[in-house]
Tab-separated table of C-alpha atoms and ligand atoms in Angstrom:
chain	number	residue	atom	x	y	z
M	1	UNK	CA	0.000	0.000	0.000
M	2	UNK	CA	2.794	2.365	0.906
M	3	UNK	CA	4.679	1.934	-2.368
M	4	UNK	CA	2.109	3.397	-4.722
M	5	UNK	CA	-0.081	6.479	-4.595
M	6	UNK	CA	-3.436	5.481	-3.100
M	7	UNK	CA	-5.460	7.017	-5.923
M	8	UNK	CA	-4.252	4.442	-8.490
M	9	UNK	CA	-4.700	1.358	-6.305
M	10	UNK	CA	-8.194	0.277	-7.261
M	11	UNK	CA	-7.670	0.769	-10.968
M	12	UNK	CA	-4.720	-1.608	-11.003
M	13	UNK	CA	-6.949	-4.363	-9.742
M	14	UNK	CA	-8.906	-4.028	-12.968
M	15	UNK	CA	-12.632	-4.406	-13.465
M	16	UNK	CA	-13.805	-4.267	-9.844
M	17	UNK	CA	-12.353	-0.831	-9.356
M	18	UNK	CA	-14.901	0.299	-6.786
M	19	UNK	CA	-14.741	-2.810	-4.568
M	20	UNK	CA	-14.848	-1.868	-0.891
M	21	UNK	CA	-11.442	-1.248	0.754
M	22	UNK	CA	-12.688	-2.889	3.990
M	23	UNK	CA	-14.263	-6.090	5.242
M	24	UNK	CA	-17.142	-6.585	7.669
M	25	UNK	CA	-16.355	-7.250	11.329
M	26	UNK	CA	-19.707	-6.738	13.060
M	27	UNK	CA	-23.239	-7.145	11.689
M	28	UNK	CA	-26.696	-5.853	12.574
M	29	UNK	CA	-29.687	-8.038	11.605
M	30	UNK	CA	-32.306	-6.521	9.299
M	31	UNK	CA	-36.068	-6.763	9.814
M	32	UNK	CA	-38.170	-8.357	7.108
M	33	UNK	CA	-41.877	-7.477	7.214
M	34	UNK	CA	-44.971	-8.552	5.311
M	35	UNK	CA	-46.874	-6.289	2.948
M	36	UNK	CA	-49.785	-6.144	5.425
M	37	UNK	CA	-47.452	-4.998	8.196
M	38	UNK	CA	-45.971	-2.336	5.946
M	39	UNK	CA	-49.410	-1.101	4.878
M	40	UNK	CA	-50.347	-0.671	8.558
M	41	UNK	CA	-47.030	1.047	9.347
M	42	UNK	CA	-47.596	3.515	6.484
M	43	UNK	CA	-51.024	4.506	7.800
M	44	UNK	CA	-49.550	4.968	11.283
M	45	UNK	CA	-46.782	7.143	9.793
M	46	UNK	CA	-49.144	9.352	7.813
M	47	UNK	CA	-47.476	8.201	4.567
M	48	UNK	CA	-44.349	10.075	5.620
M	49	UNK	CA	-41.176	7.948	5.663
M	50	UNK	CA	-39.728	10.222	8.379
M	51	UNK	CA	-42.459	8.970	10.716
M	52	UNK	CA	-41.807	5.254	10.222
M	53	UNK	CA	-40.075	3.335	12.984
M	54	UNK	CA	-36.753	1.888	11.883
M	55	UNK	CA	-37.787	-1.541	13.182
M	56	UNK	CA	-40.325	-1.613	10.320
M	57	UNK	CA	-37.700	-0.765	7.680
M	58	UNK	CA	-35.707	-3.310	5.668
M	59	UNK	CA	-33.113	-1.286	3.711
M	60	UNK	CA	-32.887	2.240	5.072
M	61	UNK	CA	-32.069	4.765	2.355
M	62	UNK	CA	-33.756	7.699	4.079
M	63	UNK	CA	-30.474	9.522	4.433
M	64	UNK	CA	-26.709	9.191	4.450
M	65	UNK	CA	-26.682	11.443	7.516
M	66	UNK	CA	-25.341	9.837	10.679
M	67	UNK	CA	-26.075	6.407	9.218
M	68	UNK	CA	-22.573	5.403	8.135
M	69	UNK	CA	-20.567	2.586	9.719
M	70	UNK	CA	-17.562	3.631	11.789
M	71	UNK	CA	-14.250	1.820	11.396
M	72	UNK	CA	-12.494	-0.226	14.075
M	73	UNK	CA	-10.077	2.700	14.468
M	74	UNK	CA	-12.953	5.091	15.099
M	75	UNK	CA	-14.463	2.730	17.689
M	76	UNK	CA	-11.071	2.485	19.341
M	77	UNK	CA	-11.035	6.292	19.397
M	78	UNK	CA	-14.368	6.250	21.251
M	79	UNK	CA	-12.548	4.615	24.163
M	80	UNK	CA	-10.135	7.539	24.310
M	81	UNK	CA	-12.823	10.094	25.081
M	82	UNK	CA	-11.553	12.834	27.352
M	83	UNK	CA	-14.822	14.001	28.868
M	84	UNK	CA	-13.410	17.098	30.517
M	85	UNK	CA	-15.852	20.000	30.304
M	86	UNK	CA	-13.100	22.312	29.102
M	87	UNK	CA	-10.024	21.729	26.963
M	88	UNK	CA	-10.640	18.067	26.087
M	89	UNK	CA	-7.686	16.601	24.214
M	90	UNK	CA	-10.121	15.193	21.640
M	91	UNK	CA	-11.078	18.740	20.668
M	92	UNK	CA	-7.474	19.528	19.819
M	93	UNK	CA	-7.263	16.381	17.689
M	94	UNK	CA	-10.400	17.464	15.866
M	95	UNK	CA	-9.098	20.991	15.392
M	96	UNK	CA	-5.833	19.634	13.988
M	97	UNK	CA	-7.675	17.306	11.577
M	98	UNK	CA	-9.857	20.113	10.195
M	99	UNK	CA	-6.841	22.409	9.851
M	100	UNK	CA	-4.819	19.713	8.114
M	101	UNK	CA	-7.410	18.382	5.678
M	102	UNK	CA	-9.624	21.434	5.057
M	103	UNK	CA	-7.018	24.119	5.687
M	104	UNK	CA	-9.046	26.636	7.713
M	105	UNK	CA	-7.484	28.449	10.675
M	106	UNK	CA	-10.183	28.522	13.363
M	107	UNK	CA	-12.588	25.730	14.344
M	108	UNK	CA	-15.817	25.805	16.364
M	109	UNK	CA	-17.378	22.388	17.111
M	110	UNK	CA	-21.183	22.022	16.907
M	111	UNK	CA	-23.601	19.184	17.583
M	112	UNK	CA	-24.355	18.801	13.851
M	113	UNK	CA	-24.554	20.806	10.629
M	114	UNK	CA	-27.572	22.930	11.450
M	115	UNK	CA	-25.968	24.031	14.721
M	116	UNK	CA	-23.153	25.482	12.624
M	117	UNK	CA	-25.632	27.000	10.142
M	118	UNK	CA	-27.433	28.689	12.999
M	119	UNK	CA	-24.243	30.230	14.429
M	120	UNK	CA	-22.884	31.513	11.118
M	121	UNK	CA	-26.289	32.906	10.074
M	122	UNK	CA	-26.836	34.700	13.386
M	123	UNK	CA	-23.302	36.088	13.349
M	124	UNK	CA	-23.144	37.440	9.804
M	125	UNK	CA	-26.707	38.136	8.606
M	126	UNK	CA	-28.666	41.329	9.355
M	127	UNK	CA	-32.417	41.661	8.678
M	128	UNK	CA	-32.965	42.722	5.066
M	129	UNK	CA	-29.812	41.025	3.801
M	130	UNK	CA	-29.626	38.743	0.761
M	131	UNK	CA	-27.821	35.397	0.561
M	132	UNK	CA	-27.088	33.901	-2.874
M	133	UNK	CA	-26.395	30.181	-3.117
M	134	UNK	CA	-26.111	27.268	-5.557
M	135	UNK	CA	-29.629	25.955	-4.890
M	136	UNK	CA	-31.194	25.900	-1.460
M	137	UNK	CA	-30.797	23.282	1.220
M	138	UNK	CA	-33.724	22.972	3.664
M	139	UNK	CA	-31.997	23.723	6.987
M	140	UNK	CA	-29.414	26.077	5.483
M	141	UNK	CA	-32.030	28.326	3.893
M	142	UNK	CA	-34.254	28.269	6.966
M	143	UNK	CA	-31.420	29.498	9.220
M	144	UNK	CA	-30.595	32.213	6.710
M	145	UNK	CA	-34.265	33.280	6.622
M	146	UNK	CA	-34.671	33.131	10.402
M	147	UNK	CA	-31.697	35.512	10.671
M	148	UNK	CA	-33.552	37.940	8.366
M	149	UNK	CA	-32.101	37.209	4.926
M	150	UNK	CA	-33.762	36.436	1.617
M	151	UNK	CA	-32.221	33.454	-0.158
M	152	UNK	CA	-31.517	33.638	-3.915
M	153	UNK	CA	-30.816	30.542	-5.995
M	154	UNK	CA	-28.019	31.387	-8.456
M	155	UNK	CA	-27.113	27.887	-9.595
M	156	UNK	CA	-26.726	27.248	-13.360
M	157	UNK	CA	-29.982	26.421	-15.188
M	158	UNK	CA	-28.783	22.887	-16.019
M	159	UNK	CA	-29.106	21.976	-12.320
M	160	UNK	CA	-32.886	22.221	-12.593
M	161	UNK	CA	-32.989	19.843	-15.562
M	162	UNK	CA	-32.780	16.203	-14.433
M	163	UNK	CA	-31.810	15.100	-17.954
M	164	UNK	CA	-28.940	17.529	-18.537
M	165	UNK	CA	-25.586	15.733	-18.617
M	166	UNK	CA	-23.536	18.802	-17.625
M	167	UNK	CA	-20.525	17.433	-15.657
M	168	UNK	CA	-20.708	20.168	-12.990
M	169	UNK	CA	-24.389	20.853	-12.447
M	170	UNK	CA	-23.614	22.320	-9.023
M	171	UNK	CA	-21.829	25.335	-10.525
M	172	UNK	CA	-22.821	28.870	-9.641
M	173	UNK	CA	-24.081	31.022	-12.502
M	174	UNK	CA	-21.789	34.015	-12.179
M	175	UNK	CA	-24.033	36.146	-14.392
M	176	UNK	CA	-27.000	35.533	-12.072
M	177	UNK	CA	-24.823	36.346	-9.063
M	178	UNK	CA	-23.493	39.479	-10.756
M	179	UNK	CA	-27.030	40.636	-11.504
M	180	UNK	CA	-28.040	40.124	-7.862
M	181	UNK	CA	-25.028	42.125	-6.657
M	182	UNK	CA	-25.999	44.967	-9.022
M	183	UNK	CA	-29.598	44.821	-7.826
M	184	UNK	CA	-29.208	44.706	-4.027
M	185	UNK	CA	-25.624	45.951	-3.566
M	186	UNK	CA	-22.649	44.027	-2.196
M	187	UNK	CA	-23.118	45.561	1.248
M	188	UNK	CA	-26.447	43.693	1.626
M	189	UNK	CA	-24.794	40.332	0.902
M	190	UNK	CA	-23.121	39.042	4.091
M	191	UNK	CA	-21.720	36.004	2.280
M	192	UNK	CA	-22.102	33.824	-0.771
M	193	UNK	CA	-23.328	30.357	0.224
M	194	UNK	CA	-21.599	27.672	-1.857
M	195	UNK	CA	-22.353	23.970	-1.362
M	196	UNK	CA	-19.902	21.280	-2.483
M	197	UNK	CA	-22.024	18.662	-4.257
M	198	UNK	CA	-25.502	20.133	-4.276
M	199	UNK	CA	-27.818	17.853	-2.363
M	200	UNK	CA	-31.155	19.070	-3.747
M	201	UNK	CA	-29.868	19.030	-7.351
M	202	UNK	CA	-29.030	15.327	-7.045
M	203	UNK	CA	-25.594	15.405	-5.409
M	204	UNK	CA	-24.096	17.392	-8.299
M	205	UNK	CA	-20.551	18.797	-8.067
M	206	UNK	CA	-18.966	22.237	-8.441
M	207	UNK	CA	-15.838	22.514	-10.603
M	208	UNK	CA	-12.541	23.968	-9.444
M	209	UNK	CA	-12.730	26.447	-12.328
M	210	UNK	CA	-16.100	27.630	-11.019
M	211	UNK	CA	-14.926	28.192	-7.434
M	212	UNK	CA	-11.822	29.977	-8.746
M	213	UNK	CA	-13.934	32.325	-10.863
M	214	UNK	CA	-16.352	32.784	-7.991
M	215	UNK	CA	-13.471	33.743	-5.702
M	216	UNK	CA	-12.339	36.368	-8.207
M	217	UNK	CA	-15.872	37.781	-8.458
M	218	UNK	CA	-16.223	37.882	-4.670
M	219	UNK	CA	-12.860	39.641	-4.360
M	220	UNK	CA	-13.924	42.309	-6.855
M	221	UNK	CA	-16.948	43.091	-4.670
M	222	UNK	CA	-15.392	42.478	-1.276
M	223	UNK	CA	-17.710	39.519	-0.611
M	224	UNK	CA	-17.156	36.603	1.747
M	225	UNK	CA	-17.404	33.120	0.239
M	226	UNK	CA	-18.488	30.352	2.609
M	227	UNK	CA	-18.691	26.652	1.834
M	228	UNK	CA	-21.176	24.025	2.924
M	229	UNK	CA	-18.522	21.288	3.138
M	230	UNK	CA	-20.970	18.521	4.071
M	231	UNK	CA	-20.200	16.407	0.977
M	232	UNK	CA	-17.172	18.279	-0.346
M	233	UNK	CA	-14.987	15.150	-0.290
M	234	UNK	CA	-17.350	13.538	-2.808
M	235	UNK	CA	-17.158	16.733	-4.865
M	236	UNK	CA	-13.363	16.344	-4.935
M	237	UNK	CA	-13.723	12.907	-6.578
M	238	UNK	CA	-15.784	14.397	-9.419
M	239	UNK	CA	-13.102	17.040	-9.959
M	240	UNK	CA	-10.462	14.294	-10.087
M	241	UNK	CA	-12.511	12.347	-12.643
M	242	UNK	CA	-13.855	15.149	-14.814
M	243	UNK	CA	-11.680	18.249	-14.685
M	244	UNK	CA	-8.524	18.733	-16.722
M	245	UNK	CA	-5.359	18.753	-14.681
M	246	UNK	CA	-6.755	16.926	-11.624
M	247	UNK	CA	-6.659	13.292	-12.769
M	248	UNK	CA	-3.448	12.525	-10.896
M	249	UNK	CA	-4.061	14.668	-7.842
M	250	UNK	CA	-5.128	12.874	-4.628
M	251	UNK	CA	-8.578	13.679	-3.207
M	252	UNK	CA	-6.994	15.231	-0.120
M	253	UNK	CA	-5.032	17.728	-2.225
M	254	UNK	CA	-8.087	18.634	-4.327
M	255	UNK	CA	-10.088	19.204	-1.155
M	256	UNK	CA	-7.425	21.536	0.279
M	257	UNK	CA	-7.170	23.486	-2.968
M	258	UNK	CA	-10.946	23.927	-3.237
M	259	UNK	CA	-11.294	25.080	0.357
M	260	UNK	CA	-8.408	27.520	-0.103
M	261	UNK	CA	-10.677	29.556	-2.402
M	262	UNK	CA	-13.221	30.026	0.398
M	263	UNK	CA	-13.194	31.986	3.658
M	264	UNK	CA	-14.701	29.318	5.852
M	265	UNK	CA	-17.106	26.378	5.962
M	266	UNK	CA	-19.857	24.734	7.921
M	267	UNK	CA	-20.028	20.993	8.124
M	268	UNK	CA	-22.482	18.250	8.886
M	269	UNK	CA	-19.860	15.689	9.915
M	270	UNK	CA	-22.619	13.059	9.828
M	271	UNK	CA	-22.030	12.714	6.063
M	272	UNK	CA	-18.513	12.813	4.541
M	273	UNK	CA	-16.777	12.643	7.919
M	274	UNK	CA	-18.121	9.164	8.793
M	275	UNK	CA	-19.596	9.771	12.250
M	276	UNK	CA	-23.080	9.271	13.648
M	277	UNK	CA	-23.289	12.730	15.192
M	278	UNK	CA	-21.243	15.922	14.994
M	279	UNK	CA	-20.457	19.053	13.054
M	280	UNK	CA	-18.108	21.983	12.875
M	281	UNK	CA	-17.729	25.512	11.676
M	282	UNK	CA	-14.406	26.855	10.452
M	283	UNK	CA	-13.322	30.349	9.434
M	284	UNK	CA	-10.100	32.166	8.665
M	285	UNK	CA	-11.169	35.622	9.867
M	286	UNK	CA	-10.090	36.377	13.475
M	287	UNK	CA	-12.940	38.762	14.284
M	288	UNK	CA	-15.659	36.463	12.910
M	289	UNK	CA	-14.132	33.582	14.851
M	290	UNK	CA	-14.216	35.584	18.066
M	291	UNK	CA	-17.955	36.165	17.663
M	292	UNK	CA	-18.646	32.537	16.760
M	293	UNK	CA	-16.635	31.259	19.685
M	294	UNK	CA	-18.674	33.466	21.953
M	295	UNK	CA	-22.053	32.517	20.452
M	296	UNK	CA	-21.382	28.756	20.525
M	297	UNK	CA	-21.475	28.777	24.336
M	298	UNK	CA	-25.035	30.148	24.205
M	299	UNK	CA	-26.522	27.522	21.888
M	300	UNK	CA	-24.266	24.465	21.700
M	301	UNK	CA	-21.793	24.222	24.567
M	302	UNK	CA	-18.318	25.396	25.478
M	303	UNK	CA	-16.070	26.158	22.483
M	304	UNK	CA	-14.033	22.989	23.101
M	305	UNK	CA	-16.982	20.614	22.743
M	306	UNK	CA	-19.894	22.439	21.083
M	307	UNK	CA	-22.496	19.772	21.898
M	308	UNK	CA	-20.325	16.724	21.277
M	309	UNK	CA	-18.913	14.263	23.792
M	310	UNK	CA	-15.129	13.971	23.841
M	311	UNK	CA	-15.368	10.463	22.399
M	312	UNK	CA	-17.475	11.734	19.496
M	313	UNK	CA	-14.848	14.368	18.691
M	314	UNK	CA	-12.168	11.661	18.653
M	315	UNK	CA	-14.187	9.454	16.280
M	316	UNK	CA	-14.729	12.532	14.106
M	317	UNK	CA	-11.033	13.430	13.997
M	318	UNK	CA	-10.247	9.890	12.831
M	319	UNK	CA	-13.232	9.879	10.450
M	320	UNK	CA	-11.964	13.015	8.710
M	321	UNK	CA	-8.670	11.317	7.951
M	322	UNK	CA	-10.369	8.163	6.647
M	323	UNK	CA	-12.877	10.127	4.590
M	324	UNK	CA	-10.289	11.692	2.275
M	325	UNK	CA	-8.618	8.411	1.254
M	326	UNK	CA	-8.995	7.937	-2.501
M	327	UNK	CA	-9.987	4.272	-2.311
M	328	UNK	CA	-12.692	5.045	0.205
M	329	UNK	CA	-14.249	7.818	-1.873
M	330	UNK	CA	-14.065	5.839	-5.096
M	331	UNK	CA	-15.759	2.861	-3.488
M	332	UNK	CA	-18.436	4.994	-1.875
M	333	UNK	CA	-19.398	6.818	-5.060
M	334	UNK	CA	-18.847	3.635	-7.085
M	335	UNK	CA	-21.600	1.893	-5.155
M	336	UNK	CA	-24.020	4.761	-5.782
M	337	UNK	CA	-23.190	4.585	-9.498
M	338	UNK	CA	-23.691	0.833	-9.581
M	339	UNK	CA	-27.297	1.327	-8.485
M	340	UNK	CA	-27.719	4.216	-10.933
M	341	UNK	CA	-26.462	2.133	-13.839
M	342	UNK	CA	-28.867	-0.721	-13.070
M	343	UNK	CA	-31.835	1.660	-12.965
M	344	UNK	CA	-30.723	3.430	-16.128
M	345	UNK	CA	-30.431	0.113	-17.976
M	346	UNK	CA	-33.981	-0.689	-16.952
M	347	UNK	CA	-35.312	2.618	-18.256
M	348	UNK	CA	-36.165	4.142	-14.863
M	349	UNK	CA	-36.072	7.965	-14.932
M	350	UNK	CA	-33.376	9.251	-12.561
M	351	UNK	CA	-31.367	12.455	-12.274
M	352	UNK	CA	-28.327	12.246	-14.563
M	353	UNK	CA	-25.401	12.221	-14.196
M	354	UNK	CA	-25.539	10.137	-11.001
M	355	UNK	CA	-24.316	12.232	-8.066
M	356	UNK	CA	-22.206	11.398	-5.062
M	357	UNK	CA	-24.472	10.280	-2.250
M	358	UNK	CA	-27.774	9.130	-3.695
M	359	UNK	CA	-29.910	8.141	-6.628
M	360	UNK	CA	-32.700	10.625	-7.222
M	361	UNK	CA	-35.743	9.125	-8.916
M	362	UNK	CA	-37.451	11.670	-11.155
M	363	UNK	CA	-41.020	11.451	-9.881
M	364	UNK	CA	-42.354	13.788	-12.602
M	365	UNK	CA	-41.357	11.332	-15.306
M	366	UNK	CA	-42.057	8.302	-13.110
M	367	UNK	CA	-45.668	9.424	-12.556
M	368	UNK	CA	-46.421	11.740	-15.506
M	369	UNK	CA	-50.146	11.505	-14.694
M	370	UNK	CA	-49.747	13.057	-11.211
M	371	UNK	CA	-49.647	16.849	-10.940
M	372	UNK	CA	-47.161	18.307	-8.457
M	373	UNK	CA	-49.794	19.259	-5.861
M	374	UNK	CA	-50.543	15.528	-5.484
M	375	UNK	CA	-47.010	15.011	-4.080
M	376	UNK	CA	-45.678	12.559	-6.666
M	377	UNK	CA	-42.276	12.121	-4.966
M	378	UNK	CA	-43.900	11.532	-1.577
M	379	UNK	CA	-46.220	9.035	-3.270
M	380	UNK	CA	-43.279	7.176	-4.778
M	381	UNK	CA	-41.518	6.984	-1.392
M	382	UNK	CA	-44.683	5.453	0.088
M	383	UNK	CA	-45.103	2.957	-2.784
M	384	UNK	CA	-41.488	1.843	-2.533
M	385	UNK	CA	-41.830	1.251	1.192
M	386	UNK	CA	-45.033	-0.693	0.651
M	387	UNK	CA	-43.426	-2.852	-2.031
M	388	UNK	CA	-40.292	-3.926	-0.159
M	389	UNK	CA	-39.719	-2.064	3.113
M	390	UNK	CA	-37.106	0.199	1.514
M	391	UNK	CA	-37.183	3.669	3.027
M	392	UNK	CA	-36.437	6.687	0.812
M	393	UNK	CA	-37.027	10.433	1.175
M	394	UNK	CA	-39.136	13.001	-0.649
M	395	UNK	CA	-37.172	15.899	-2.171
M	396	UNK	CA	-39.835	17.822	-4.016
M	397	UNK	CA	-42.759	20.092	-3.232
M	398	UNK	CA	-43.119	18.940	0.391
M	399	UNK	CA	-39.423	19.564	1.128
M	400	UNK	CA	-39.476	22.928	-0.634
M	401	UNK	CA	-41.986	24.361	1.868
M	402	UNK	CA	-43.802	27.651	1.402
M	403	UNK	CA	-42.752	31.083	0.229
M	404	UNK	CA	-42.526	33.185	3.445
M	405	UNK	CA	-43.949	36.218	1.559
M	406	UNK	CA	-46.946	34.741	-0.270
M	407	UNK	CA	-47.618	31.631	1.833
M	408	UNK	CA	-48.049	29.519	-1.328
M	409	UNK	CA	-46.091	26.291	-1.898
M	410	UNK	CA	-42.651	26.650	-3.417
M	411	UNK	CA	-43.033	24.487	-6.545
M	412	UNK	CA	-39.502	23.302	-7.388
M	413	UNK	CA	-38.762	22.107	-10.906
M	414	UNK	CA	-37.192	19.006	-9.400
M	415	UNK	CA	-39.723	16.580	-7.916
M	416	UNK	CA	-37.490	13.790	-6.678
M	417	UNK	CA	-37.441	10.718	-4.461
M	418	UNK	CA	-34.012	10.173	-2.963
M	419	UNK	CA	-32.444	6.754	-2.416
M	420	UNK	CA	-29.598	7.827	-0.169
M	421	UNK	CA	-26.739	5.402	0.346
M	422	UNK	CA	-25.127	5.297	3.811
M	423	UNK	CA	-21.334	4.919	3.730
M	424	UNK	CA	-19.821	1.460	4.341
M	425	UNK	CA	-23.189	-0.090	5.325
M	426	UNK	CA	-24.967	-1.965	2.519
M	427	UNK	CA	-23.709	-4.495	-0.028
M	428	UNK	CA	-24.020	-4.845	-3.784
M	429	UNK	CA	-26.753	-7.483	-3.268
M	430	UNK	CA	-28.736	-4.886	-1.294
M	431	UNK	CA	-28.386	-2.516	-4.246
M	432	UNK	CA	-29.828	-5.233	-6.516
M	433	UNK	CA	-32.825	-5.626	-4.202
M	434	UNK	CA	-33.377	-1.861	-4.262
M	435	UNK	CA	-33.225	-1.720	-8.058
M	436	UNK	CA	-35.718	-4.588	-8.368
M	437	UNK	CA	-38.161	-2.893	-6.014
M	438	UNK	CA	-37.936	0.411	-7.882
M	439	UNK	CA	-38.640	-1.495	-11.090
M	440	UNK	CA	-41.680	-3.172	-9.529
M	441	UNK	CA	-43.057	0.276	-8.596
M	442	UNK	CA	-42.298	1.543	-12.085
M	443	UNK	CA	-44.154	-1.402	-13.644
M	444	UNK	CA	-47.165	-0.554	-11.440
M	445	UNK	CA	-46.897	3.216	-11.951
M	446	UNK	CA	-50.302	3.710	-13.625
M	447	UNK	CA	-52.136	2.721	-10.456
M	448	UNK	CA	-50.577	5.482	-8.279
M	449	UNK	CA	-53.128	8.134	-7.292
M	450	UNK	CA	-51.148	10.628	-5.216
M	451	UNK	CA	-51.487	12.039	-1.696
M	452	UNK	CA	-53.046	14.997	0.091
M	453	UNK	CA	-51.379	16.745	3.045
M	454	UNK	CA	-53.560	16.603	6.143
M	455	UNK	CA	-51.136	18.008	8.734
M	456	UNK	CA	-48.510	20.660	8.028
M	457	UNK	CA	-45.993	21.850	10.637
M	458	UNK	CA	-44.694	25.400	10.413
M	459	UNK	CA	-40.957	24.716	10.066
M	460	UNK	CA	-39.321	22.140	7.739
M	461	UNK	CA	-42.722	20.575	7.183
M	462	UNK	CA	-41.451	17.506	5.329
M	463	UNK	CA	-40.064	16.001	8.541
M	464	UNK	CA	-43.411	15.740	10.333
M	465	UNK	CA	-46.188	16.348	7.777
M	466	UNK	CA	-48.937	13.725	7.476
M	467	UNK	CA	-50.658	12.601	4.296
M	468	UNK	CA	-53.617	10.528	3.168
M	469	UNK	CA	-53.999	8.682	-0.121
M	470	UNK	CA	-56.311	10.119	-2.767
M	471	UNK	CA	-58.978	7.498	-3.309
O	1	F0G	N1	-26.062	20.931	4.497
O	1	F0G	C1	-26.329	19.899	3.681
O	1	F0G	C2	-25.895	19.953	2.259
O	1	F0G	C3	-27.037	18.795	4.178
O	1	F0G	O1	-27.305	17.784	3.355
O	1	F0G	C4	-27.446	18.783	5.526
O	1	F0G	C5	-28.202	17.648	6.073
O	1	F0G	C6	-27.140	19.876	6.338
O	1	F0G	C7	-26.442	20.931	5.778
O	1	F0G	C8	-27.569	19.945	7.775
O	1	F0G	O2	-26.801	19.107	8.546
O	1	F0G	O3	-28.414	17.364	9.379
O	1	F0G	O4	-26.157	17.675	10.420
O	1	F0G	O5	-27.930	19.346	10.776
O	1	F0G	N2	-28.743	16.790	5.329
O	1	F0G	C9	-29.396	15.570	5.743
O	1	F0G	C10	-29.911	14.840	4.534
O	1	F0G	C11	-30.399	15.721	6.826
O	1	F0G	O6	-30.588	13.834	4.723
O	1	F0G	O7	-29.609	15.241	3.402
O	1	F0G	P1	-27.378	18.332	9.851
């Protein structure tokens, strides 16, 4: 292993280039249910997969968030938890790992990604401000709005087209951003919000050329550029595969270079970083850091734990190091692609190209007879659960919520059902089972009737909303 660069390893073993660079040491039995049991569970859950109990789920593709398997090294790290209230040694290991692999100067730990989003939004945004970003993410946009900002989607148009094969559908449209700056003025833009692999667009990456150009534009206007680094490691793989000049560069080096174009980042460590809970916020600016370090004690905990136990910070520090290994990233994304290729061969409409963390079924084309107000993606998630006990997540009109001004639904162009793959958890045979179940739902698509929402919570409604089938 030591005698060749890690990023060429898998390829030299030939055809099975994405085979997992680990073996299984501990297993967790899965529940198998009958169709009658699943039908009853769906009624109980109001046809919302977030409200199902995990004991009723067979293959859980709700999210890749906090659902990954930790390594033996990470579990060993859990035993080294220094649970001191202040100055835990695990915090310093975490700080060193973020500085080494992401390159930022100052680190604030948080309990998970939205804790970091809350702190950065409260610190930088003033009421009446505007935040441009490459498509919204649910919690990110809500924290920006709660702090008083209006969010503006300035992603390239291709991102909204599930059939476009653009290699970097996560890119910012610099013309749209320029127009927004002209319209509202740079002084009303506290930061530009850039996500590495855009979750809601299908896990689509941002190119290095785009972040470089974005940096130059921000510099011309004196704007801060902040990164949602949640799945930035996966973004680095796409740069390695698709962008000229990066084919021989290790993932870790691509990650560092990308982050060097930004002024800071927030992180849901529950994704890329391979832990079940945790997050962090990192900035280069001393004055911003001072404010964040003060605010974290109000909402999360002291600035050397931020809501995490010492043992969790240790597992996170080790997870960061494991997460940037080329073989790991190639295997992780390779498994997602394997599922995507099966579905594509079988003519199932999915977002193309396949992204980093999930397959997104295109519910508009899956159920062309269902209008968007009948929640086609939510319907598909329910049908898939009923068919096989596979749990997926709606990413369409329910997730998009309502316009705070008009109170009407946001009606996103993308109406998607997400099959999210946890890291290091399921096997290729599980992926086959998933593909077969999706095909069974596709074969039965004409009988789907849609859903109506019968309970709607005020914030992030998709988590707790309840539905009933249209008869
Ligand atoms: N940013 C992105 C891009 C995310 O995908 C998430 C979470 C967050 C921020 C918030 O982080 O959950 O740790 O508070 N996404 C999960 C998902 C929930 O299923 O996609 P968090």
